[in-house]
Coordinates of C-alpha atoms and ligand atoms in Angstrom, one line a residue:
X1 CA 8.1 -9.7 8.9
X2 CA 4.9 -8.2 11.2
X3 CA 7.4 -5.7 12.1
X4 CA 7.3 -4.9 8.4
X5 CA 3.3 -4.4 8.8
X6 CA 3.2 -2.7 11.9
X7 CA 5.6 -0.3 10.4
X8 CA 3.7 0.3 7.3
X9 CA 0.6 1.3 9.5
X10 CA 2.0 2.9 11.6
X11 CA 4.2 5.2 8.9
X12 CA 1.9 5.3 6.1
X13 CA -1.6 5.4 7.9
X14 CA -0.7 6.6 11.4
X15 CA -2.5 4.0 12.9
X16 CA -0.8 2.0 16.4
X17 CA -2.6 -1.4 16.0
X18 CA -4.0 -3.6 14.3
X19 CA -7.9 -4.4 14.5
X20 CA -8.7 -7.9 15.0
X21 CA -7.6 -10.5 12.3
X22 CA -5.5 -8.1 10.0
X23 CA -2.0 -8.7 11.5
X24 CA -2.4 -11.9 10.5
X25 CA -4.8 -11.3 7.2
X26 CA -1.7 -9.3 6.2
X27 CA 1.0 -11.5 7.0
X28 CA -0.4 -14.3 5.1
X29 CA -0.9 -12.0 2.1
X30 CA 2.5 -10.4 1.7
X31 CA 4.1 -14.4 2.1
X32 CA 2.3 -14.4 -1.2
X33 CA -0.9 -16.8 0.5
X34 CA -4.7 -16.6 -1.0
X35 CA -7.2 -15.2 0.6
X36 CA -10.8 -14.7 1.4
X37 CA -11.5 -12.1 3.8
X38 CA -15.3 -12.0 5.5
X39 CA -15.6 -8.9 7.5
X40 CA -18.6 -6.3 8.9
X41 CA -18.5 -3.3 6.7
X42 CA -16.1 -0.6 9.2
X43 CA -14.0 -4.3 9.7
X44 CA -11.5 -2.7 8.3
X45 CA -11.1 -4.7 4.9
X46 CA -9.4 -2.2 2.8
X47 CA -5.9 -2.1 5.2
X48 CA -6.2 -5.8 4.7
X49 CA -5.0 -5.1 0.8
X50 CA -3.2 -1.5 1.0
X51 CA -0.6 -2.5 3.6
X52 CA 0.4 -5.9 1.7
X53 CA 0.1 -3.9 -1.6
X54 CA 2.7 -1.4 0.1
X55 CA 5.2 -4.0 1.3
X56 CA 5.5 -6.0 -1.6
X57 CA 5.9 -2.6 -3.9
X58 CA 8.9 -2.0 -1.2
X59 CA 9.4 -5.5 -2.1
X60 CA 10.0 -4.9 -5.9
X61 CA 6.9 -6.7 -7.0
X62 CA 5.3 -4.0 -8.4
X63 CA 1.5 -3.4 -9.0
X64 CA -1.8 -4.3 -7.0
X65 CA -4.4 -4.2 -9.0
X66 CA -8.0 -3.6 -7.0
X67 CA -11.3 -4.8 -8.2
X68 CA -14.2 -3.0 -7.4
X69 CA -17.6 -2.3 -8.9
X70 CA -17.8 1.0 -8.1
X71 CA -16.7 3.4 -10.0
X72 CA -18.4 6.1 -8.4
X73 CA -16.3 5.6 -5.1
X74 CA -12.8 5.3 -6.8
X75 CA -12.2 9.2 -7.5
X76 CA -12.2 9.2 -3.3
X77 CA -10.7 5.8 -2.6
X78 CA -7.3 7.2 -4.7
X79 CA -7.3 10.4 -3.1
X80 CA -7.7 8.8 0.8
X81 CA -4.6 7.2 -0.6
X82 CA -2.9 9.9 -2.0
X83 CA -3.4 12.1 0.8
X84 CA -1.2 9.2 3.3
X85 CA 1.4 9.3 0.3
X86 CA 1.2 6.0 -1.5
X87 CA 1.0 6.2 -5.2
X88 CA -2.0 4.9 -6.7
X89 CA -4.8 5.4 -9.3
X90 CA -7.9 4.4 -10.7
X91 CA -8.7 3.4 -14.6
X92 CA -12.0 4.2 -15.4
X93 CA -14.7 5.8 -18.3
X94 CA -14.6 9.0 -16.4
X95 CA -10.7 9.4 -17.6
X96 CA -9.7 11.6 -20.5
X97 CA -7.4 9.6 -22.7
X98 CA -4.6 11.6 -21.6
X99 CA -5.1 10.9 -18.0
X100 CA -6.0 7.2 -18.6
X101 CA -2.4 7.4 -20.7
X102 CA -1.1 8.1 -18.5
X103 CA -2.0 5.9 -15.7
X104 CA -1.8 3.0 -18.2
X105 CA 2.3 4.1 -17.8
X106 CA 2.1 4.1 -14.5
X107 CA 1.1 0.6 -14.2
X108 CA 3.3 -0.6 -16.9
X109 CA 6.6 1.0 -15.4
X110 CA 5.5 -0.8 -12.3
X111 CA 5.3 2.6 -10.3
X112 CA 1.9 2.3 -9.1
X113 CA 1.6 1.0 -5.5
X114 CA -2.4 0.3 -6.3
X115 CA -4.1 0.4 -9.0
X116 CA -8.5 0.6 -9.0
X117 CA -10.3 -0.9 -12.0
X118 CA -13.8 -2.1 -12.2
X119 CA -14.2 -5.9 -13.4
X120 CA -15.3 -5.5 -17.0
X121 CA -12.2 -3.5 -17.7
X122 CA -10.2 -6.4 -15.6
X123 CA -10.7 -8.6 -17.7
X124 CA -11.2 -7.3 -21.0
X125 CA -8.7 -8.7 -23.6
X126 CA -6.4 -4.9 -24.0
X127 CA -6.1 -4.9 -20.7
X128 CA -5.6 -8.6 -19.7
X129 CA -2.3 -8.4 -22.2
X130 CA -1.2 -5.7 -20.3
X131 CA -0.9 -7.6 -16.9
X132 CA 0.9 -10.7 -18.9
X133 CA 3.6 -8.4 -19.6
X134 CA 3.7 -6.6 -15.5
X135 CA 3.3 -10.2 -15.0
X136 CA 5.9 -11.7 -17.0
X137 CA 8.9 -8.5 -15.6
X138 CA 7.8 -9.8 -12.0
X139 CA 5.5 -6.5 -11.5
X140 CA 2.0 -8.2 -10.9
X141 CA 2.4 -8.3 -7.2
X142 CA -1.2 -8.6 -6.1
X143 CA -4.8 -9.4 -7.0
X144 CA -7.6 -7.8 -4.2
X145 CA -11.2 -8.6 -5.3
X146 CA -13.3 -6.4 -3.5
X147 CA -16.6 -7.1 -2.7
X148 CA -16.2 -10.7 -3.7
X149 CA -20.3 -11.8 -3.2
X150 CA -21.2 -9.8 -6.7
X151 CA -20.2 -13.3 -8.1
X152 CA -22.8 -14.9 -6.5
X153 CA -26.3 -15.2 -8.0
X154 CA -27.5 -15.6 -4.2
X155 CA -27.6 -12.7 -3.2
X156 CA -29.2 -9.0 -4.8
X157 CA -25.6 -7.9 -5.8
X158 CA -24.6 -9.8 -8.7
X159 CA -22.1 -9.1 -12.0
X160 CA -22.0 -10.8 -14.8
X161 CA -18.8 -9.5 -15.2
X162 CA -17.0 -10.8 -11.6
X163 CA -17.6 -14.3 -13.7
X164 CA -15.1 -13.6 -15.6
X165 CA -12.1 -13.4 -12.7
X166 CA -11.5 -17.1 -13.1
X167 CA -9.3 -15.7 -15.3
X168 CA -6.8 -14.2 -13.0
X169 CA -6.2 -17.7 -11.5
X170 CA -5.6 -19.2 -14.8
X171 CA -3.9 -16.4 -16.4
X172 CA -1.3 -15.7 -13.8
X173 CA -1.7 -18.8 -10.7
X174 CA 1.3 -18.0 -8.7
X175 CA 0.1 -14.4 -8.5
X176 CA -1.5 -13.8 -5.0
X177 CA -5.3 -13.5 -4.6
X178 CA -7.3 -11.6 -2.0
X179 CA -11.3 -11.7 -2.0
X180 CA -13.2 -9.4 1.3
X181 CA -16.8 -8.9 1.3
X182 CA -19.3 -7.9 4.2
X183 CA -21.2 -10.5 2.9
X184 CA -21.3 -14.0 5.8
X185 CA -24.3 -16.3 4.7
X186 CA -22.8 -20.2 3.8
X187 CA -24.2 -20.2 0.3
X188 CA -22.2 -16.8 -0.9
X189 CA -18.9 -18.1 0.6
X190 CA -19.5 -21.3 -1.3
X191 CA -20.0 -19.7 -4.3
X192 CA -17.0 -17.4 -4.0
X193 CA -14.5 -20.1 -3.3
X194 CA -16.2 -21.9 -6.5
X195 CA -16.2 -19.1 -9.0
X196 CA -13.6 -17.4 -7.9
X197 CA -11.4 -20.1 -8.0
X198 CA -9.8 -19.7 -4.3
X199 CA -9.9 -23.5 -3.1
X200 CA -6.2 -23.2 -2.0
X201 CA -7.5 -19.7 -0.3
X202 CA -7.3 -19.4 3.4
X203 CA -10.6 -18.1 4.9
X204 CA -10.2 -15.4 7.5
X205 CA -14.4 -14.9 9.3
X206 CA -14.3 -12.2 11.6
X207 CA -16.9 -11.5 14.2
X208 CA -20.3 -9.9 12.7
X209 CA -20.4 -7.9 15.3
X210 CA -20.6 -3.9 15.9
X211 CA -19.8 -3.2 19.3
X212 CA -20.2 0.6 18.1
X213 CA -23.5 0.5 16.9
X214 CA -26.5 1.0 19.3
X215 CA -30.0 -0.7 18.2
X216 CA -33.2 0.7 19.4
X217 CA -36.2 -0.8 17.6
X218 CA -39.2 1.4 18.2
X219 CA -42.9 1.1 18.1
X220 CA -44.2 3.3 15.7
X221 CA -46.7 6.0 17.1
X222 CA -46.0 9.6 14.8
X223 CA -42.9 8.5 12.9
X224 CA -42.3 11.7 12.0
X225 CA -42.6 13.2 15.5
X226 CA -40.5 10.2 16.5
X227 CA -38.4 10.6 13.9
X228 CA -37.4 14.2 14.7
X229 CA -36.8 13.7 18.8
X230 CA -34.7 11.2 17.8
X231 CA -32.6 13.5 15.5
X232 CA -32.9 16.1 18.4
X233 CA -32.1 14.8 21.4
X234 CA -29.3 12.4 19.8
X235 CA -28.0 13.3 16.6
X236 CA -28.3 17.4 16.0
X237 CA -25.8 18.3 13.2
X238 CA -24.9 14.4 12.7
X239 CA -24.3 12.8 9.6
X240 CA -26.9 10.3 8.8
X241 CA -29.4 8.7 6.5
X242 CA -33.0 7.9 7.0
X243 CA -34.3 4.7 5.1
X244 CA -38.0 4.8 3.7
X245 CA -39.7 2.4 1.1
X246 CA -41.3 4.3 -0.6
X247 CA -39.8 7.1 -3.5
X248 CA -42.7 9.3 -2.7
X249 CA -42.4 9.1 1.4
X250 CA -38.5 10.2 0.4
X251 CA -39.0 13.3 -1.0
X252 CA -41.9 14.1 1.7
X253 CA -39.3 13.0 4.4
X254 CA -36.9 14.7 3.4
X255 CA -38.9 18.0 2.7
X256 CA -40.4 17.8 5.9
X257 CA -37.1 17.4 7.4
X258 CA -35.8 20.4 5.7
X259 CA -38.8 22.3 6.9
X260 CA -37.9 22.0 10.6
X261 CA -34.6 23.0 10.3
X262 CA -32.7 19.5 9.9
X263 CA -30.6 19.8 6.8
X264 CA -32.0 16.9 4.5
X265 CA -31.4 15.4 0.7
X266 CA -33.8 12.6 -1.3
X267 CA -32.3 9.8 -2.8
X268 CA -33.9 7.0 -4.8
X269 CA -34.1 5.8 -8.0
X270 CA -36.7 7.8 -9.7
X271 CA -34.6 10.9 -9.6
X272 CA -32.6 12.0 -12.6
X273 CA -28.8 10.4 -12.3
X274 CA -27.2 13.7 -11.7
X275 CA -29.7 14.7 -9.2
X276 CA -28.5 11.5 -7.5
X277 CA -24.6 12.1 -8.6
X278 CA -25.2 15.5 -6.5
X279 CA -27.1 14.2 -3.1
X280 CA -24.4 11.8 -3.2
X281 CA -21.6 14.0 -3.6
X282 CA -22.8 16.4 -0.8
X283 CA -23.6 13.5 1.8
X284 CA -20.2 12.5 1.3
X285 CA -18.5 15.9 1.2
X286 CA -20.4 18.0 3.8
X287 CA -20.2 17.7 7.5
X288 CA -23.8 16.9 9.1
X289 CA -26.2 16.0 6.1
X290 CA -29.2 13.8 6.7
X291 CA -29.9 11.7 3.6
X292 CA -33.4 10.3 3.3
X293 CA -33.5 6.6 0.7
X294 CA -34.5 4.1 -0.3
X295 CA -32.8 1.7 -0.3
X296 CA -30.7 2.4 -3.4
X297 CA -28.5 4.2 -1.5
X298 CA -25.9 2.6 0.0
X299 CA -24.0 -0.1 -1.8
X300 CA -20.4 1.0 -1.1
X301 CA -20.8 4.5 0.3
X302 CA -17.6 4.4 3.1
X303 CA -18.1 7.2 4.4
X304 CA -16.7 6.4 8.1
X305 CA -18.9 9.4 9.8
X306 CA -22.1 8.3 9.5
X307 CA -23.3 8.6 13.3
X308 CA -27.0 7.0 12.7
X309 CA -29.1 4.6 10.5
X310 CA -33.0 5.2 11.0
X311 CA -35.5 2.8 9.4
X312 CA -39.0 4.6 8.8
X313 CA -40.0 1.4 7.5
X314 CA -39.4 -2.1 8.0
X315 CA -36.6 -3.5 6.0
X316 CA -37.6 -7.0 4.0
X317 CA -35.3 -9.6 6.6
X318 CA -32.1 -9.6 8.6
X319 CA -30.3 -9.5 6.2
X320 CA -31.1 -5.9 4.3
X321 CA -31.4 -4.4 8.3
X322 CA -27.9 -5.5 9.5
X323 CA -26.4 -4.8 5.9
X324 CA -27.9 -1.4 5.7
X325 CA -27.5 0.0 9.9
X326 CA -23.7 -1.3 9.1
X327 CA -23.4 1.8 6.9
X328 CA -23.3 3.8 10.5
X329 CA -20.5 4.3 12.6
X330 CA -17.5 3.0 10.4
X331 CA -15.2 4.8 12.4
X332 CA -15.7 2.7 15.0
X333 CA -17.2 5.6 16.9
X334 CA -20.8 5.6 18.4
X335 CA -23.5 5.0 16.2
X336 CA -27.6 4.5 16.1
X337 CA -29.3 2.1 14.3
X338 CA -32.8 3.2 15.1
X339 CA -35.7 1.6 13.8
X340 CA -39.6 2.2 14.0
X341 CA -42.5 -0.2 12.9
X342 CA -45.9 -0.6 13.4
X343 CA -48.2 -3.6 12.1
X344 CA -48.8 -1.7 9.1
X345 CA -45.6 -2.7 8.3
X346 CA -46.3 -6.0 9.0
X347 CA -48.6 -6.3 6.7
X348 CA -47.3 -4.3 3.9
X349 CA -44.0 -6.2 3.8
X350 CA -46.6 -9.5 3.6
X351 CA -48.0 -8.2 0.9
X352 CA -45.5 -7.2 -0.9
X353 CA -44.4 -10.9 -1.0
X354 CA -47.4 -12.6 -1.8
X355 CA -48.0 -10.6 -4.3
X356 CA -44.7 -11.0 -5.9
X357 CA -44.3 -13.1 -9.3
X358 CA -42.0 -15.4 -7.6
X359 CA -42.3 -18.8 -6.8
X360 CA -44.0 -20.1 -4.0
X361 CA -40.6 -21.8 -3.0
X362 CA -39.1 -18.2 -2.8
X363 CA -41.9 -17.0 -1.3
X364 CA -41.4 -19.5 1.3
X365 CA -38.4 -18.5 2.4
X366 CA -38.9 -14.7 2.4
X367 CA -41.9 -14.7 4.8
X368 CA -39.8 -16.7 7.3
X369 CA -37.5 -14.9 7.0
X370 CA -39.8 -12.3 7.6
X371 CA -40.7 -13.1 10.4
X372 CA -37.4 -13.9 12.1
X373 CA -37.5 -9.8 11.8
X374 CA -40.7 -9.1 13.3
X375 CA -39.2 -11.7 16.3
X376 CA -36.9 -9.3 16.4
X377 CA -38.6 -6.1 16.5
X378 CA -40.5 -7.8 19.5
X379 CA -37.8 -9.5 21.6
X380 CA -38.1 -8.4 25.1
X381 CA -34.4 -9.2 25.7
X382 CA -30.7 -8.8 23.9
X383 CA -31.3 -7.2 20.1
X384 CA -27.4 -8.0 19.4
X385 CA -27.7 -11.4 20.4
X386 CA -30.5 -12.3 18.6
X387 CA -28.7 -10.5 15.5
X388 CA -25.2 -12.4 16.3
X389 CA -27.3 -15.6 16.3
X390 CA -29.0 -15.0 13.2
X391 CA -25.6 -14.9 11.4
X392 CA -24.9 -18.4 13.7
X393 CA -22.6 -16.6 16.2
X394 CA -23.3 -17.2 20.0
X395 CA -22.8 -13.9 22.3
X396 CA -23.5 -12.6 26.0
X397 CA -26.3 -9.4 26.6
X398 CA -24.5 -6.7 25.1
X399 CA -25.2 -3.8 27.0
X400 CA -25.5 -1.5 24.2
X401 CA -29.3 -1.9 23.3
X402 CA -32.3 -0.4 24.1
X403 CA -33.1 -4.0 25.7
X404 CA -30.4 -3.9 27.6
X405 CA -30.6 -0.7 28.4
X406 CA -33.8 -0.1 29.6
X407 CA -35.6 -3.6 29.6
X408 CA -39.2 -4.2 28.5
X409 CA -41.9 -4.2 31.0
X410 CA -43.7 -7.5 30.2
X411 CA -47.0 -9.1 31.1
X412 CA -49.4 -12.1 31.2
X413 CA -50.9 -11.9 27.8
X414 CA -52.1 -15.2 27.6
X415 CA -55.3 -14.2 28.6
X416 CA -55.4 -11.7 25.5
X417 CA -54.0 -13.9 23.3
X418 CA -56.7 -16.5 24.1
X419 CA -59.2 -13.8 23.8
X420 CA -57.8 -13.1 20.3
X421 CA -57.3 -15.8 18.8
X422 CA -61.0 -17.2 19.6
X423 CA -62.1 -14.3 18.4
X424 CA -60.7 -14.5 15.3
X425 CA -62.0 -18.2 15.4
X426 CA -65.1 -17.5 15.7
X427 CA -64.8 -15.3 12.6
X428 CA -64.3 -18.4 10.8
X429 CA -67.2 -20.1 12.4
X430 CA -69.3 -17.7 11.0
X431 CA -68.7 -18.5 7.9
X432 CA -67.0 -14.6 7.0
X433 CA -63.4 -14.6 7.6
X434 CA -61.8 -11.8 5.6
X435 CA -61.4 -9.4 8.5
X436 CA -57.9 -7.3 9.0
X437 CA -56.8 -6.0 12.4
X438 CA -59.3 -2.5 12.3
X439 CA -62.7 -4.6 12.7
X440 CA -61.1 -7.6 15.2
X441 CA -60.2 -5.0 17.6
X442 CA -63.7 -3.1 17.6
X443 CA -65.6 -6.2 18.0
X444 CA -63.2 -7.4 20.5
X445 CA -63.5 -3.9 21.9
X446 CA -67.0 -4.0 21.9
X447 CA -68.0 -0.8 19.6
X448 CA -70.7 -1.5 17.6
X449 CA -69.6 -0.2 14.0
X450 CA -71.7 -0.5 10.6
X451 CA -69.8 -3.3 9.9
X452 CA -70.1 -5.3 13.3
X453 CA -73.9 -4.5 12.2
X454 CA -73.3 -5.4 9.1
X455 CA -71.6 -9.3 9.7
X456 CA -73.9 -9.7 12.7
X457 CA -70.3 -9.9 14.6
X458 CA -72.3 -8.0 17.5
X459 CA -73.8 -11.1 18.2
X460 CA -70.8 -13.3 18.4
X461 CA -69.6 -14.2 22.2
X462 CA -66.7 -12.4 22.1
X463 CA -67.7 -9.4 21.3
X464 CA -66.8 -6.7 23.6
X465 CA -64.9 -9.7 26.1
X466 CA -61.3 -7.0 25.1
X467 CA -62.1 -4.2 27.0
X468 CA -60.0 -4.1 29.5
X469 CA -57.2 -3.3 26.8
X470 CA -56.9 -0.5 24.7
X471 CA -56.4 -0.3 21.0
X472 CA -52.7 0.5 20.8
X473 CA -52.6 -2.5 23.3
X474 CA -54.4 -4.7 21.2
X475 CA -52.6 -4.2 18.6
X476 CA -49.0 -4.4 20.0
X477 CA -50.7 -7.7 21.1
X478 CA -51.7 -8.6 17.3
X479 CA -48.3 -7.8 16.4
X480 CA -46.5 -10.1 18.8
X481 CA -49.2 -13.0 18.1
X482 CA -48.2 -13.0 14.1
X483 CA -44.0 -12.6 15.6
X484 CA -44.9 -15.2 17.6
X485 CA -46.0 -18.0 14.8
X486 CA -49.9 -17.8 16.4
X487 CA -51.0 -15.7 13.2
X488 CA -50.7 -14.8 10.1
X489 CA -51.7 -11.5 8.6
X490 CA -52.3 -12.6 4.6
X491 CA -53.8 -11.9 1.4
X492 CA -55.2 -9.0 -0.4
X493 CA -57.2 -8.3 2.5
X494 CA -54.7 -8.9 5.3
X495 CA -56.9 -11.9 6.0
X496 CA -56.0 -13.1 9.5
X497 CA -55.6 -16.8 9.9
X498 CA -54.8 -19.1 12.6
X499 CA -51.5 -21.3 12.3
X500 CA -51.5 -24.9 13.5
X501 CA -49.7 -23.5 16.6
X502 CA -52.6 -21.4 17.6
X503 CA -54.7 -24.6 18.9
X504 CA -52.1 -25.2 21.5
X505 CA -53.1 -21.3 22.8
X506 CA -56.4 -21.8 22.8
X507 CA -56.6 -24.9 24.7
X508 CA -54.0 -22.3 27.2
X509 CA -51.7 -25.6 27.0
X510 CA -49.0 -22.2 26.7
X511 CA -48.1 -19.4 28.4
X512 CA -47.6 -16.2 26.7
X513 CA -45.5 -13.8 28.2
X514 CA -45.5 -10.0 26.2
X515 CA -44.1 -7.0 25.6
X516 CA -45.8 -4.4 27.6
X517 CA -46.9 -1.9 24.5
X518 CA -44.5 1.4 24.6
X519 CA -46.1 5.0 25.5
X520 CA -43.8 6.9 23.1
X521 CA -45.0 9.8 24.2
X522 CA -43.9 9.7 27.6
X523 CA -42.3 7.2 27.6
X524 CA -38.2 7.6 29.4
X525 CA -36.2 9.4 27.9
X526 CA -33.2 6.7 26.0
X527 CA -30.4 5.8 28.7
X528 CA -27.2 8.1 28.4
X529 CA -24.4 6.2 26.7
X530 CA -21.8 4.8 29.0
X531 CA -18.9 6.0 28.4
X532 CA -16.6 3.9 26.1
X533 CA -16.4 4.3 22.4
X534 CA -14.8 1.9 20.5
X535 CA -11.9 3.7 19.2
X536 CA -10.9 7.7 19.6
X537 CA -12.9 9.2 22.4
X538 CA -17.1 10.9 22.9
X539 CA -16.9 14.4 21.9
X540 CA -18.9 14.7 24.7
X541 CA -16.0 13.9 26.8
X542 CA -14.6 17.1 25.0
X543 CA -14.3 20.1 27.9
X544 CA -16.1 23.2 26.4
X545 CA -12.1 24.9 25.2
X546 CA -11.7 21.1 23.5
X547 CA -14.6 21.9 21.3
X548 CA -13.4 25.0 20.5
X549 CA -10.6 23.2 18.8
X550 CA -12.6 20.9 17.4
X551 CA -15.2 22.8 15.7
X552 CA -11.9 25.0 14.3
X553 CA -10.2 21.8 13.3
X554 CA -13.4 21.3 11.4
X555 CA -13.6 24.0 9.9
X556 CA -10.1 23.9 8.8
X557 CA -10.7 20.3 7.4
X558 CA -13.6 21.9 5.4
X559 CA -11.2 23.9 4.0
X560 CA -8.6 21.5 2.5
X561 CA -10.9 18.9 1.9
X562 CA -12.6 21.8 -0.9
X563 CA -9.2 22.5 -2.0
X564 CA -8.1 18.9 -2.8
X565 CA -12.1 18.4 -4.0
X566 CA -12.4 15.0 -1.7
X567 CA -14.5 14.4 1.4
X568 CA -13.9 15.3 4.4
X569 CA -13.2 12.4 5.9
X570 CA -10.5 11.6 3.6
X571 CA -8.4 14.6 4.7
X572 CA -8.8 13.4 8.9
X573 CA -11.6 11.3 10.1
X574 CA -13.5 12.9 13.1
X575 CA -12.4 10.4 15.7
X576 CA -8.8 11.8 14.6
X577 CA -10.0 15.3 15.2
X578 CA -11.8 14.7 18.4
X579 CA -8.3 13.5 19.7
X580 CA -6.5 16.2 18.5
X581 CA -8.6 18.5 20.3
X582 CA -8.7 17.0 23.3
X583 CA -4.6 16.2 23.4
X584 CA -4.2 19.9 21.9
X585 CA -0.8 18.4 20.9
X586 CA 2.1 21.9 20.8
X587 CA 5.2 20.2 18.9
X588 CA 5.0 18.3 15.9
X589 CA 6.0 15.0 17.7
X590 CA 2.9 15.0 19.9
X591 CA 0.8 15.9 17.0
X592 CA 2.7 12.5 15.3
X593 CA 1.6 10.1 18.0
X594 CA -2.0 11.0 17.5
X595 CA -4.0 7.4 15.6
X596 CA -4.8 8.4 12.1
X597 CA -1.6 11.1 11.4
X598 CA 0.7 9.2 9.3
X599 CA 3.9 11.1 8.3
X600 CA 2.9 12.1 5.0
X601 CA -0.2 14.3 6.7
X602 CA 2.0 15.2 9.3
X603 CA 4.5 16.4 6.8
X604 CA 1.7 18.0 4.6
X605 CA -0.1 19.1 7.3
X606 CA 1.2 19.4 10.2
X607 CA 2.1 23.2 10.7
X608 CA -1.3 24.4 9.7
X609 CA -3.1 21.8 12.5
X610 CA -0.2 23.4 14.9
X611 CA -1.5 27.4 14.3
X612 CA -5.5 25.9 14.5
X613 CA -4.2 24.8 18.0
X614 CA -2.0 26.8 18.9
X615 CA -3.9 29.5 21.7
X616 CA -5.1 32.6 20.5
Ligands
ADP701 P1 -14.4 -1.6 5.1 O1 -14.4 -1.7 4.0 O2 -14.1 -3.2 6.1 O3 -16.3 -1.3 5.7 P2 -12.4 -0.1 6.2 O4 -11.8 -0.6 5.3 O5 -13.6 1.2 4.9 O6 -14.0 -0.8 6.0 O7 -12.6 0.9 7.3 C1 -13.4 1.2 8.4 C2 -12.4 2.2 9.0 O8 -11.6 1.8 10.3 C3 -11.6 2.8 8.5 O9 -11.7 4.4 8.3 C4 -10.3 2.8 8.9 O10 -9.5 3.6 8.3 C5 -10.4 2.7 10.3 N1 -9.3 1.5 10.6 C6 -9.1 0.2 9.9 N2 -8.3 -0.3 10.5 C7 -7.7 0.7 11.5 C8 -6.9 0.4 12.4 N3 -6.2 -0.5 13.0 N4 -6.8 0.9 13.7 C9 -7.7 2.2 13.3 N5 -8.7 2.8 12.0 C10 -8.5 1.8 11.3
ZN702 ZN1 -28.4 -5.7 24.3

């Protein structure tokens, strides 16, 4: 049997081998088992149900129903299957009556291999009756439930409609079900098993590592200039997402990038639905656009060639950070997750938690989650080890994050920390404590401002004891003391307060190794990428002629994509084009060996591609 799934993978999708646990999952489902698949974004979940759907259809078992919450994406998903010659369709409100009727006919005849529909349709009585009829005729092959975490109230994507999906098991008990998600926490997992009635399902948990994503977290110092340098130096002409917290910042940043010659579009919930749709479409369809967005953008964006995700503001927690950065590099080729953060971000996020109407318990959890993110931002060791540890995985230093590539310099910050903490302590003793970072640093550095005079802080014993460090360095000390849990910044005025553990520092019982501030303006350029891509080759490895071929192929692909009204990546992935440009096949047989070129695409496009590649 396993040779059947492998031959489908090769013949239909043109891929040489399965990734990770794909093969086991596919086999289990072909054999009729239920499964719960936890796999990171970009891990390759779609093939886990598409290959079994094809295998079971060939065996005469009929239609696979894919439940997906994202109506907007169904068109492209079906388009991609069409390109590889798998008969599939979707049913949603965007279809005309005649179109919907045709799809229903194809479904009822068992001709369709895959049918995509939203949960509210799948559980609708009319559709249930159709499923019943298929079932009685032995033509209901498999249910695939995508984004299965939507069934859990624990996460933020909860969808009422998903709760009804337990119906599928009750009505069609012997039709195998496969639930898939990229959300891994225990709570959500338990919810999925219980609510989707997956008690008998085999659970497949993949590593959540995304080895092709390079994590870089830099100190904020003129963030726009930093962002521009990052894009120009490393991602000229690439597609990317820039996340900002506010709508206004999204618009300003998009406009500013455009003025700098980087084509950028804004996306946030305050824009007209039609504008949002247009921008999303352009991002998916055109090459090399930058989307500047709030977190309203991204759920279910399965564009595989997003080469970077940049954050100009701190996300809420590590879960959000990982989900957002996970949208980079789904195709397995090198990608960057880049974040710039500063003290103000920390203070802002804290304030948002404090001011939210949620319960105290909820706020406590949110604060703890924010603290974990701060600790990641201030870490001196491997970012990936910390990220994976947060999700319960142990790993070794990765060699592909900023700290691994350029280990940060550290210094003995014990004395500085004591100075800072004791200065705050003096404020309290002095009877006034509502002071934020700016004032604190003024007092430490002995600056006699109006405020210092007003509160008599020039008379404190700690006034001017910190002239040895710059303001920037003090800010870094402050951030790290917050990240390490010695200091709290809270309340409306971001009042700084000592935690219980601060006492040990004041008493000289703990020794603090702190991260040296980065001096970004004259900081070292990032290390050159190691010559390893997870799959495929690097563009950088192409010689001049191969690059020319690559550009010609891209132009050809853009034309085909326009004709078919599909995103370019649906025609061929970048990695596939890079391979074609490098190998420069001269016959159809040679072309067919390239990863991503299956039978149908070889037939449909092979001759054109050979012409594009032929030396002129
Ligand atoms: P997910 O849904 O888990 O985020 P996808 O199913 O979209 O991931 O797959 C991510 C990308 O990886 C897709 O572009 C897909 O074509 C590619 N891919 C998946 N499995 C393989 C494989 N075995 N070999 C090569 N490419 C693969
Ligand atoms: Zn690392």
